[in-house]
XYZ file of C-alpha atoms in Angstrom:
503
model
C 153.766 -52.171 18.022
C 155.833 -52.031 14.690
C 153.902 -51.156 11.452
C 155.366 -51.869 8.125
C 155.561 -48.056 7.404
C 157.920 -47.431 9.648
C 160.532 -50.209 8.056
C 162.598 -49.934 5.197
C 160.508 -50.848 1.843
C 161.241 -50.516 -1.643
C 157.913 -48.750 -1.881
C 158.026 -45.585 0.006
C 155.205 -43.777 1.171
C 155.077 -40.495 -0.595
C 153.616 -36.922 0.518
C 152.935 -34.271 -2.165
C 152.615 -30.571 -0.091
C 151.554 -28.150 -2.976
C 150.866 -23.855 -2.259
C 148.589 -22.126 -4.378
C 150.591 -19.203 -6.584
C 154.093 -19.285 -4.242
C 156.983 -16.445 -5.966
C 160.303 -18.993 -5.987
C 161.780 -16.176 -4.522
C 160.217 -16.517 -1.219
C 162.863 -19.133 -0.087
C 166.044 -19.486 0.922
C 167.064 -22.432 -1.633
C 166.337 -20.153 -4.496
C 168.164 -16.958 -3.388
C 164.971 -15.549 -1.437
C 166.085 -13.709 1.421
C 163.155 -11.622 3.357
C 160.546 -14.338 3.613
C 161.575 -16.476 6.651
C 160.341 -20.046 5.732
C 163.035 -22.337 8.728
C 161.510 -25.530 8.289
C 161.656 -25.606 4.479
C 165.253 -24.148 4.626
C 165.876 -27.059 6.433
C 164.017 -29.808 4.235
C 166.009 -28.045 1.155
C 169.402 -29.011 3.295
C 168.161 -32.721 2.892
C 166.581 -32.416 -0.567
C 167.097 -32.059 -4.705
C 166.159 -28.580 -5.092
C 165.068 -28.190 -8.934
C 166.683 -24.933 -9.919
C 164.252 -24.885 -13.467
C 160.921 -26.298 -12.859
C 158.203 -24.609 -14.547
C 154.608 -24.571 -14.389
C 151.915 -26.254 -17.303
C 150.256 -22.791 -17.098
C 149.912 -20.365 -14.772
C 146.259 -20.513 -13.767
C 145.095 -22.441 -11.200
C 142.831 -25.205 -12.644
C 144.607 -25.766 -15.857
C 148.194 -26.316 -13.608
C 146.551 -28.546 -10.759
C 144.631 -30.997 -13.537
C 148.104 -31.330 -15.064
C 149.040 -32.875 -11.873
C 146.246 -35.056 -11.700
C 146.424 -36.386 -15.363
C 150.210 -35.987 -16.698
C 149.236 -33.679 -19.521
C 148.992 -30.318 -20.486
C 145.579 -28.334 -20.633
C 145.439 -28.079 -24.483
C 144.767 -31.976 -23.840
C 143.013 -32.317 -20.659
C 140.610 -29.672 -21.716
C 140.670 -27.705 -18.151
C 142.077 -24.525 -20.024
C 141.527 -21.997 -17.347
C 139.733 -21.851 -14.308
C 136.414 -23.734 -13.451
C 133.471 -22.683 -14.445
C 134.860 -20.053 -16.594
C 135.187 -18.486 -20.071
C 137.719 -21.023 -22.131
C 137.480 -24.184 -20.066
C 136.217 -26.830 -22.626
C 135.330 -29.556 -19.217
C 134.436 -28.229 -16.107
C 134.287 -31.331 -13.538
C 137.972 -33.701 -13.900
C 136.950 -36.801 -15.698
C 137.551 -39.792 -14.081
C 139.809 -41.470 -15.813
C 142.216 -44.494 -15.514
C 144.744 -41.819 -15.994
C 144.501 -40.175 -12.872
C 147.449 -40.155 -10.011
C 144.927 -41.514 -7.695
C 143.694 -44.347 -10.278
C 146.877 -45.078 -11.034
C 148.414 -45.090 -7.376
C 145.192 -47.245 -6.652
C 146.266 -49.543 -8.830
C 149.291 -50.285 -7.050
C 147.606 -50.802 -3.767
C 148.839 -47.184 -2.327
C 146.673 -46.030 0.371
C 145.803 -42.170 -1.155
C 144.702 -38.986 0.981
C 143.924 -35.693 -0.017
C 143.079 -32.159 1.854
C 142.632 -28.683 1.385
C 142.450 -26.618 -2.246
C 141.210 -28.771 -4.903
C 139.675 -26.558 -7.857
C 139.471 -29.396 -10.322
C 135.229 -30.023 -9.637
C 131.951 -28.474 -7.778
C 129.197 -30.554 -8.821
C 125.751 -29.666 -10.656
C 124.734 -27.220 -7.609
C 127.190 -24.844 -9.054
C 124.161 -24.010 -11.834
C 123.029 -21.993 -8.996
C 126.184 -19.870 -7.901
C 127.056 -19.216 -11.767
C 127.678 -15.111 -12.330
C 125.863 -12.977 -15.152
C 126.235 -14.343 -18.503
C 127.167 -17.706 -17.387
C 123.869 -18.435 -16.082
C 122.309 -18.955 -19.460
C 124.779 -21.191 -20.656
C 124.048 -24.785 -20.265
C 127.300 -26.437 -18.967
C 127.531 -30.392 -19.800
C 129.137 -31.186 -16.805
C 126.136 -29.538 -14.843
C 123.336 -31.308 -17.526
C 125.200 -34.291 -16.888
C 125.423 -34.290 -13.110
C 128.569 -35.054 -12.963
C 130.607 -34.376 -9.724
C 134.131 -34.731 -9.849
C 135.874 -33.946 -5.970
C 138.539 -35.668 -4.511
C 137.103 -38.741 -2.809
C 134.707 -39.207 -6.483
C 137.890 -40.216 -8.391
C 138.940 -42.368 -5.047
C 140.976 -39.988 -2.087
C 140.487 -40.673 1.028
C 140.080 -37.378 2.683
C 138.257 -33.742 2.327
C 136.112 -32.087 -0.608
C 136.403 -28.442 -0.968
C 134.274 -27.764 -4.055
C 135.132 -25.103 -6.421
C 138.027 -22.130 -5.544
C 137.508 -21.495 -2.346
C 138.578 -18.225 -1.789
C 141.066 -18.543 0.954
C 139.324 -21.862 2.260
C 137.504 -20.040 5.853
C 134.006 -19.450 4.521
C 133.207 -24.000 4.067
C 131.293 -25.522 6.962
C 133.971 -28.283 7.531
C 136.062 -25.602 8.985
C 133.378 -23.267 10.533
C 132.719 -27.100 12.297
C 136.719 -26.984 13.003
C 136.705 -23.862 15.008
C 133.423 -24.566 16.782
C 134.473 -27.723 17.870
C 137.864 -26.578 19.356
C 136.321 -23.074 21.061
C 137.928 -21.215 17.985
C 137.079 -18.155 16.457
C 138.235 -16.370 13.540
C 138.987 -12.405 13.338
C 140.287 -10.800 11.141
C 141.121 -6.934 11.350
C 143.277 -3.927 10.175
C 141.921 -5.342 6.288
C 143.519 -3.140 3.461
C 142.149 -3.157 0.010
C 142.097 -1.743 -3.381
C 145.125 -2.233 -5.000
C 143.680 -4.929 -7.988
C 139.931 -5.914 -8.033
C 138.901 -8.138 -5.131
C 142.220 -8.904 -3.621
C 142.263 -7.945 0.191
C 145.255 -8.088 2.423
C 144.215 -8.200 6.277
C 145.633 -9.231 9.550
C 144.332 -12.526 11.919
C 144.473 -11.769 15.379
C 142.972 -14.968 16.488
C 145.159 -17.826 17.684
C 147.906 -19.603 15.536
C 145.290 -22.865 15.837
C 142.547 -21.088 14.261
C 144.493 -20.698 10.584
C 143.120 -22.331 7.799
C 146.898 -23.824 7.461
C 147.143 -25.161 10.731
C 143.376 -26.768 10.073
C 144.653 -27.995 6.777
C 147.650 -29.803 8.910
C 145.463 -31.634 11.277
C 143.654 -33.160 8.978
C 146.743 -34.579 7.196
C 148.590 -35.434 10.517
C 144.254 -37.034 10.912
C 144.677 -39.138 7.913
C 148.202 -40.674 7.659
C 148.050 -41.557 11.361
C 145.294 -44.000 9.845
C 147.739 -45.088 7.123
C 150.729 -45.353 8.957
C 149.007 -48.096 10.856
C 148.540 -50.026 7.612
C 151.036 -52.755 5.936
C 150.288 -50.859 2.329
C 152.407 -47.349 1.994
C 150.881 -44.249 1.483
C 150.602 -41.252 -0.415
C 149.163 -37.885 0.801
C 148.354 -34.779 -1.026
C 148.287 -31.824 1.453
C 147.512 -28.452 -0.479
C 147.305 -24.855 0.760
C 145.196 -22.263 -0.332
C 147.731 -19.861 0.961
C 149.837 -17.460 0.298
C 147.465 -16.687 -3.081
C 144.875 -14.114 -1.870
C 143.219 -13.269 0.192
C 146.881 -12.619 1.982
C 145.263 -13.511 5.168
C 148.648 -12.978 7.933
C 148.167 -14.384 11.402
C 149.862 -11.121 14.068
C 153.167 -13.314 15.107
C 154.195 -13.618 11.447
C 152.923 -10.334 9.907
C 155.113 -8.606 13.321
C 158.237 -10.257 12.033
C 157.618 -8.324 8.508
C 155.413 -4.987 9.520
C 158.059 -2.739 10.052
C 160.666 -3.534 7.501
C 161.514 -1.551 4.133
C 161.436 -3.804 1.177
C 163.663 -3.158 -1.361
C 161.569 -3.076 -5.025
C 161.656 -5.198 -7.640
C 164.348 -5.144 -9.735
C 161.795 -4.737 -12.888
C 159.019 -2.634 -10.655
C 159.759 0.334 -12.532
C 159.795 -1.196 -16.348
C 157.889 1.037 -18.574
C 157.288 -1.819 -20.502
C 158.266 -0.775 -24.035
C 157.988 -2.930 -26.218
C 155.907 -5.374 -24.386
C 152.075 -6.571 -25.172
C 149.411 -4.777 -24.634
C 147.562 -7.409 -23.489
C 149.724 -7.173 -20.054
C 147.546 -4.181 -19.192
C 144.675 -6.274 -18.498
C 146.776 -6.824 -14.711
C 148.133 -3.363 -14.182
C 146.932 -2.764 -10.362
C 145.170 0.391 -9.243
C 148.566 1.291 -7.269
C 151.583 2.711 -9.084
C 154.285 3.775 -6.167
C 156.069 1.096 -4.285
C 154.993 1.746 -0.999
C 151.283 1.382 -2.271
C 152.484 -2.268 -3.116
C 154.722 -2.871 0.018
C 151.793 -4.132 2.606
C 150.304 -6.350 0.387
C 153.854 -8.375 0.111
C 154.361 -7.748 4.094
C 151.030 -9.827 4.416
C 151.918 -12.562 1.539
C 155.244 -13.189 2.987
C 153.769 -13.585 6.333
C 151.368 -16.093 5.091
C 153.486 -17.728 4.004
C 155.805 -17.896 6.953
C 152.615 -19.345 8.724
C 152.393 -22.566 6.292
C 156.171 -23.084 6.820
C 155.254 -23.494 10.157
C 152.757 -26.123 9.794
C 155.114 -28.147 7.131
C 157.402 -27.830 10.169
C 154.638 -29.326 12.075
C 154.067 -32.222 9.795
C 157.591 -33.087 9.570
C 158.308 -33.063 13.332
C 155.144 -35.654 13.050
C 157.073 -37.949 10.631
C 160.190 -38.053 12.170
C 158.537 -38.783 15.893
C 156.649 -41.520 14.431
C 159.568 -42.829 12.414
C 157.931 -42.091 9.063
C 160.183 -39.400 7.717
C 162.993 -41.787 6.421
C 160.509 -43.786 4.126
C 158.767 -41.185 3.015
C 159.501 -38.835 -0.245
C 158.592 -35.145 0.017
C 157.484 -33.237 -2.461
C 157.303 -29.766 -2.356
C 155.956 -27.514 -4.818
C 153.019 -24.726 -6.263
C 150.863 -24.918 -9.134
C 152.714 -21.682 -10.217
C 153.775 -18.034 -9.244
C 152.588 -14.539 -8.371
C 153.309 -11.606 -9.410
C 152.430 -8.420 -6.579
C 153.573 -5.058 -8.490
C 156.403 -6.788 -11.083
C 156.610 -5.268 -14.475
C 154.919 -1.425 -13.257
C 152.865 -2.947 -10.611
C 151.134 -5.899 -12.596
C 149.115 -8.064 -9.663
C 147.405 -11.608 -9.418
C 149.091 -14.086 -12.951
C 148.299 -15.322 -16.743
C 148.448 -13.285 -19.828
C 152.356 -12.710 -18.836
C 154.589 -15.554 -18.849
C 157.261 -13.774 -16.858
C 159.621 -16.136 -14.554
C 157.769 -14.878 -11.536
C 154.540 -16.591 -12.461
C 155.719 -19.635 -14.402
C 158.553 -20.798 -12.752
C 157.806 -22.678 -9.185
C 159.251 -24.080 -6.664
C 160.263 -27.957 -6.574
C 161.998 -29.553 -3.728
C 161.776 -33.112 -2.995
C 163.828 -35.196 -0.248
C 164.269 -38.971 -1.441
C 163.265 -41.915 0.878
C 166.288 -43.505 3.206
C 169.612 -41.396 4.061
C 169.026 -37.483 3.175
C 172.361 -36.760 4.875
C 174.828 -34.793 2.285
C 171.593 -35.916 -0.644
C 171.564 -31.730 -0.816
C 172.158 -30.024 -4.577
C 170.703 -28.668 -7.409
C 169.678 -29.969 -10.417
C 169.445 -27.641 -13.309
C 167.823 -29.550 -15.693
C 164.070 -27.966 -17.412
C 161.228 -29.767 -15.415
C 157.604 -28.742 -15.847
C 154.465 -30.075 -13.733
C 153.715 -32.870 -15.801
C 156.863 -34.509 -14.720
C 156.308 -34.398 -11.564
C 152.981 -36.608 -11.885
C 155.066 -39.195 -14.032
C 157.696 -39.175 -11.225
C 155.111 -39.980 -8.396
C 153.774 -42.793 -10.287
C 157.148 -43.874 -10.341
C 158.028 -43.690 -7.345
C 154.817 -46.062 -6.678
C 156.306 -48.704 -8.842
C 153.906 -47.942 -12.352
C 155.693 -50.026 -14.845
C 154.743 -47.490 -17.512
C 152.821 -43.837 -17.352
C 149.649 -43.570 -19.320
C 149.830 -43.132 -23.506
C 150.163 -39.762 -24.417
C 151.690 -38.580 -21.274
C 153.452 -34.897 -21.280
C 155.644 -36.022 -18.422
C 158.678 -37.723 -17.882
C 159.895 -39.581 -14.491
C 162.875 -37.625 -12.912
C 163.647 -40.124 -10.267
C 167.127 -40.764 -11.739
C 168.029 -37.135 -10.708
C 167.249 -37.596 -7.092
C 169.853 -39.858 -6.895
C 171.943 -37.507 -9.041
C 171.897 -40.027 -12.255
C 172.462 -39.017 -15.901
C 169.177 -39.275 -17.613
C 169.658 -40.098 -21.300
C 168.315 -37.594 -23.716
C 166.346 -35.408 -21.368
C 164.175 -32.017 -22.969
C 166.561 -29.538 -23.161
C 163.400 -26.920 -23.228
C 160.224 -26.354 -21.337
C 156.802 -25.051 -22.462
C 154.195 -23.052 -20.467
C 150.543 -23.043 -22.075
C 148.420 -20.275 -21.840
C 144.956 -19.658 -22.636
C 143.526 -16.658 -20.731
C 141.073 -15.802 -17.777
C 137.667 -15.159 -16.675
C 136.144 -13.256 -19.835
C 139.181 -12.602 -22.141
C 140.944 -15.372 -23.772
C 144.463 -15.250 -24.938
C 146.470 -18.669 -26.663
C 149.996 -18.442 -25.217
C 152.974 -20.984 -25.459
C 156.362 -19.514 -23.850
C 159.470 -22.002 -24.329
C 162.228 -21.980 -22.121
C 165.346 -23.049 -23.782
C 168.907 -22.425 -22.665
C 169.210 -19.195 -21.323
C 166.689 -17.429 -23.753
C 162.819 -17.508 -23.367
C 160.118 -17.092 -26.201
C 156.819 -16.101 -25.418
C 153.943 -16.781 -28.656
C 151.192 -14.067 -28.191
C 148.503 -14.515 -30.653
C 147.005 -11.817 -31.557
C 149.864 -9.466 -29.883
C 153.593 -8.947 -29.929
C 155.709 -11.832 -29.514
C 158.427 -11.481 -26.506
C 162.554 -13.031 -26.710
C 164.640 -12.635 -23.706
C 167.932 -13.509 -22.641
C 167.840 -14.648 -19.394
C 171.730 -14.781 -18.708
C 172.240 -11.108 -19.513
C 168.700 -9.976 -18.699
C 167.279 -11.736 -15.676
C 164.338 -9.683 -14.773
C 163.439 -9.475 -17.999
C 163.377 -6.146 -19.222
C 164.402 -5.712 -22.894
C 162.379 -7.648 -25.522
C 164.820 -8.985 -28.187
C 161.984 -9.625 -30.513
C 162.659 -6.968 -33.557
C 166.167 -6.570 -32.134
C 168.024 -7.512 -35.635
C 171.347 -9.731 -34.062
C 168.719 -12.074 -32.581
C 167.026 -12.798 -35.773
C 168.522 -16.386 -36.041
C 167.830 -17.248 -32.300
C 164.202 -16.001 -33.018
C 164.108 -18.447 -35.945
C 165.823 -21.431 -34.023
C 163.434 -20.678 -30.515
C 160.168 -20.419 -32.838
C 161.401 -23.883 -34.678
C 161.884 -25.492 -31.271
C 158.448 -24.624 -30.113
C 157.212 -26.182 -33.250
C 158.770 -29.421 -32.544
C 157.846 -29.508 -28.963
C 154.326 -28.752 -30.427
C 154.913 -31.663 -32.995
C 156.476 -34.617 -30.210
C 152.932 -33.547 -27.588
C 150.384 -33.220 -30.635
C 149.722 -29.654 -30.168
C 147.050 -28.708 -32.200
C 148.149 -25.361 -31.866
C 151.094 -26.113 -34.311
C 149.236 -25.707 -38.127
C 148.112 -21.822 -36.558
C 151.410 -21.112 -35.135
C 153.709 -22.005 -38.612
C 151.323 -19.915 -40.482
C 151.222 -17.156 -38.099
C 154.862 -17.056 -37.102
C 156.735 -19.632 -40.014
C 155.672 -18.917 -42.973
């Protein structure tokens, strides 16, 4: 039997794979080369790699509603994470906005599984910590409940975080149903707050990832037997902690010696305070080295079931009509900078800069390159709706559509600059904008020293030019260029930022 998904169309179906807090550096395509991820070597080899995508912010929440709405948190109102000091809505409006409203609209069939962090419903009023219990949340008063099938996904609701995704029932179900258990040993701790590394010695099948997988490979068998095309969102909680490292892929790391980070031993002079507030309990490399043994593994083990998913595509004839995206709501840090752990308050390229590789529909034969153009998450949601034949994004969009560039088109007057918004986490709030233009980088700090690199010359970011005197005019022209981008996305920030920084 022949399905219309598996024929040429002008619509093609579309699946969005997204990790939660991925280091660029742990592929191949972007000059990684300890973490052994084959199967998205090889989807790079067929694929637009985007050499300067950056995230909206590097907290989880505030990056993953940018992908859902198109704009950045200062707008959207999901500032940091759910639930949480700062966040001025708790539960993702449903609005016509939304990729899935808007891919509705153009009679996409839509999926969605694993990590959503963008809702939990009013039962969270009873899991809310210390002082938050005593404030009355609207969302909560309200009832609202915003999960993926409430603003119309087909698929899985995973309220809230979810910590590494093995403690909700749908999975405890999983295993149950398919004789699995789940074991974990050899757990090390200690080195920041709650983060835990630990080994999982039960088999490959009983991994959250290779769960997550089914249930994609579950869903789009339904929609490939459908004349509409699809679009799937399939989102890891991995490698973010817990670093959770099934035995076959921790063995292929356990017994090497990593080299440091090139900026592991900064003494950070000249840098803001405020960076303190992630300095790990562990100061000597090899207190560091176990943890990144166990997030390189995990994420080895993902790249194995994107290699899983693929090899479904292509055997049901799928993989030529279908666009994949590729990507990670931002970065990680594990010991950079004198052994800062987890992200936010730093805007350092290891936490806002992500990976983005995405294989166009039809021939991917010799479609490999890079594309060096700025690119930030909102983009990416204006490109999908693209891609699904929206006539025009939503008004007041931050994003702009980069299909042009997958076909290696000139796009006329595209940003030559990228912003990352910041605005804190859990009980300490920070306001952050870091601009990315050229080869220098500005970080705004309110309320602590600003930070100016060179990027070219200084690529780990080490030296702060900020009250170096021969880059007073670039400080000027970087803090002017900020204010426009502030000015062209009605950034409200802009009237405290001239007065702070201008005038």
């Amino acid at each position: 039997m022949s399905f219309k998904n598996e024929q040429s169309s002008s619509r093609p179906n579309i699946i969005f794979i997204q990790t939660d807090q991925q280091r660029v550096d742990t592929l191949k395509s972007y000059g990684g080369n300890v973490c052994q991820t084959p199967h998205l070597n090889q989807l790079a080899e067929e694929s637009v790699i985007f050499e300067n995508a950056y995230t909206s912010c590097p907290v989880c929440t505030p990056a993953r509603a940018s992908m859902q709405t198109g704009l950045y948190p200062f707008k959207h109102g999901m500032q940091t994470n759910t639930y949480g000091m700062g966040s001025m809505v708790h539960e993702l409006p449903d609005t016509p906005r939304l990729l899935s409203r808007q891919l509705k609209e153009q009679e996409y069939q839509i999926g969605y599984t694993g990590k959503w962090h963008l809702g939990f419903g009013p039962e969270m009023g009873n899991w809310l910590p210390d002082n938050l219990a005593y404030i009355r949340f609207p969302d909560i008063s309200a009832g609202n409940r915003s999960l993926p099938t409430d603003v119309g996904y087909e698929g899985d609701d995973f309220a809230g975080h979810g910590g590494g995704g093995m403690n909700y029932p749908q999975f405890k179900q999983y295993l149950e149903d398919n004789g699995l258990t789940w074991k974990e040993e050899n757990k090390i701790s200690g080195h920041f707050e709650y983060h835990y590394a630990s080994e999982l010695t039960s088999p490959i099948e009983s991994t959250v990832e290779y769960y997550l997988t089914e249930r994609a490979i579950h869903y789009i068998d339904q929609f490939r037997k459908q004349d509409e095309p699809f679009f799937f969102s399939l989102n890891f909680w991995g490698p973010h902690e817990p670093y959770i490292a099934p035995t076959r892929f921790l063995d292929l790391y356990r017994d090497m010696e990593l080299e440091p980070w090139p900026n592991f031993f900064d003494d950070n002079k000249d840098k803001p305070s405020i960076h303190r507030i992630k300095k790990g309990n562990t100061t000597e490399w090899s207190d560091f080295e176990p943890y990144i043994k166990h997030y390189y593994a995990a994420m080895s083990s993902i790249d194995e079931q994107i290699g899983r998913l693929l090899h479904y595509l292509k055997q049901h004839d799928l993989y030529d009509n279908t666009v994949i995206i590729f990507t990670a709501d931002h970065g990680e840090s594990l010991g950079i900078h004198g052994g800062l752990c987890d992200k936010s308050f730093f805007m350092y390229e290891e936490t806002c800069r992500i990976p983005l590789i995405v294989k166009p529909a039809g021939d991917t034969k010799g479609q490999h390159r890079t594309e060096e153009s700025f690119v930030g998450t909102c983009d990416i949601h204006a490109t999908i709706l693209d891609l699904a034949g929206v006539g025009s994004i939503p008004q007041g969009s931050d994003g702009r559509s980069f299909l042009p560039m997958l076909t290696g088109e000139t796009v006329d007057e595209w940003p030559d600059s990228v912003v990352t918004e910041g605005a804190g986490l859990e009980a300490a709030m920070f306001t952050q904008r870091m601009i990315r233009k050229g080869s220098y980088k500005y970080v705004f700090n309110c309320g602590d020293m600003d930070e100016l690199y060179h990027l070219e010359s200084d690529p780990h970011e080490l030296t702060n030019l900020i009250n170096h005197v021969d880059y007073k005019q670039t400080l000027f022209d970087m803090r002017q260029s900020l204010a426009d981008w502030m000015v062209l996305h009605q950034d409200n920030l802009l009237k405290q930022f001239k007065r702070m920084r201008m005038e």
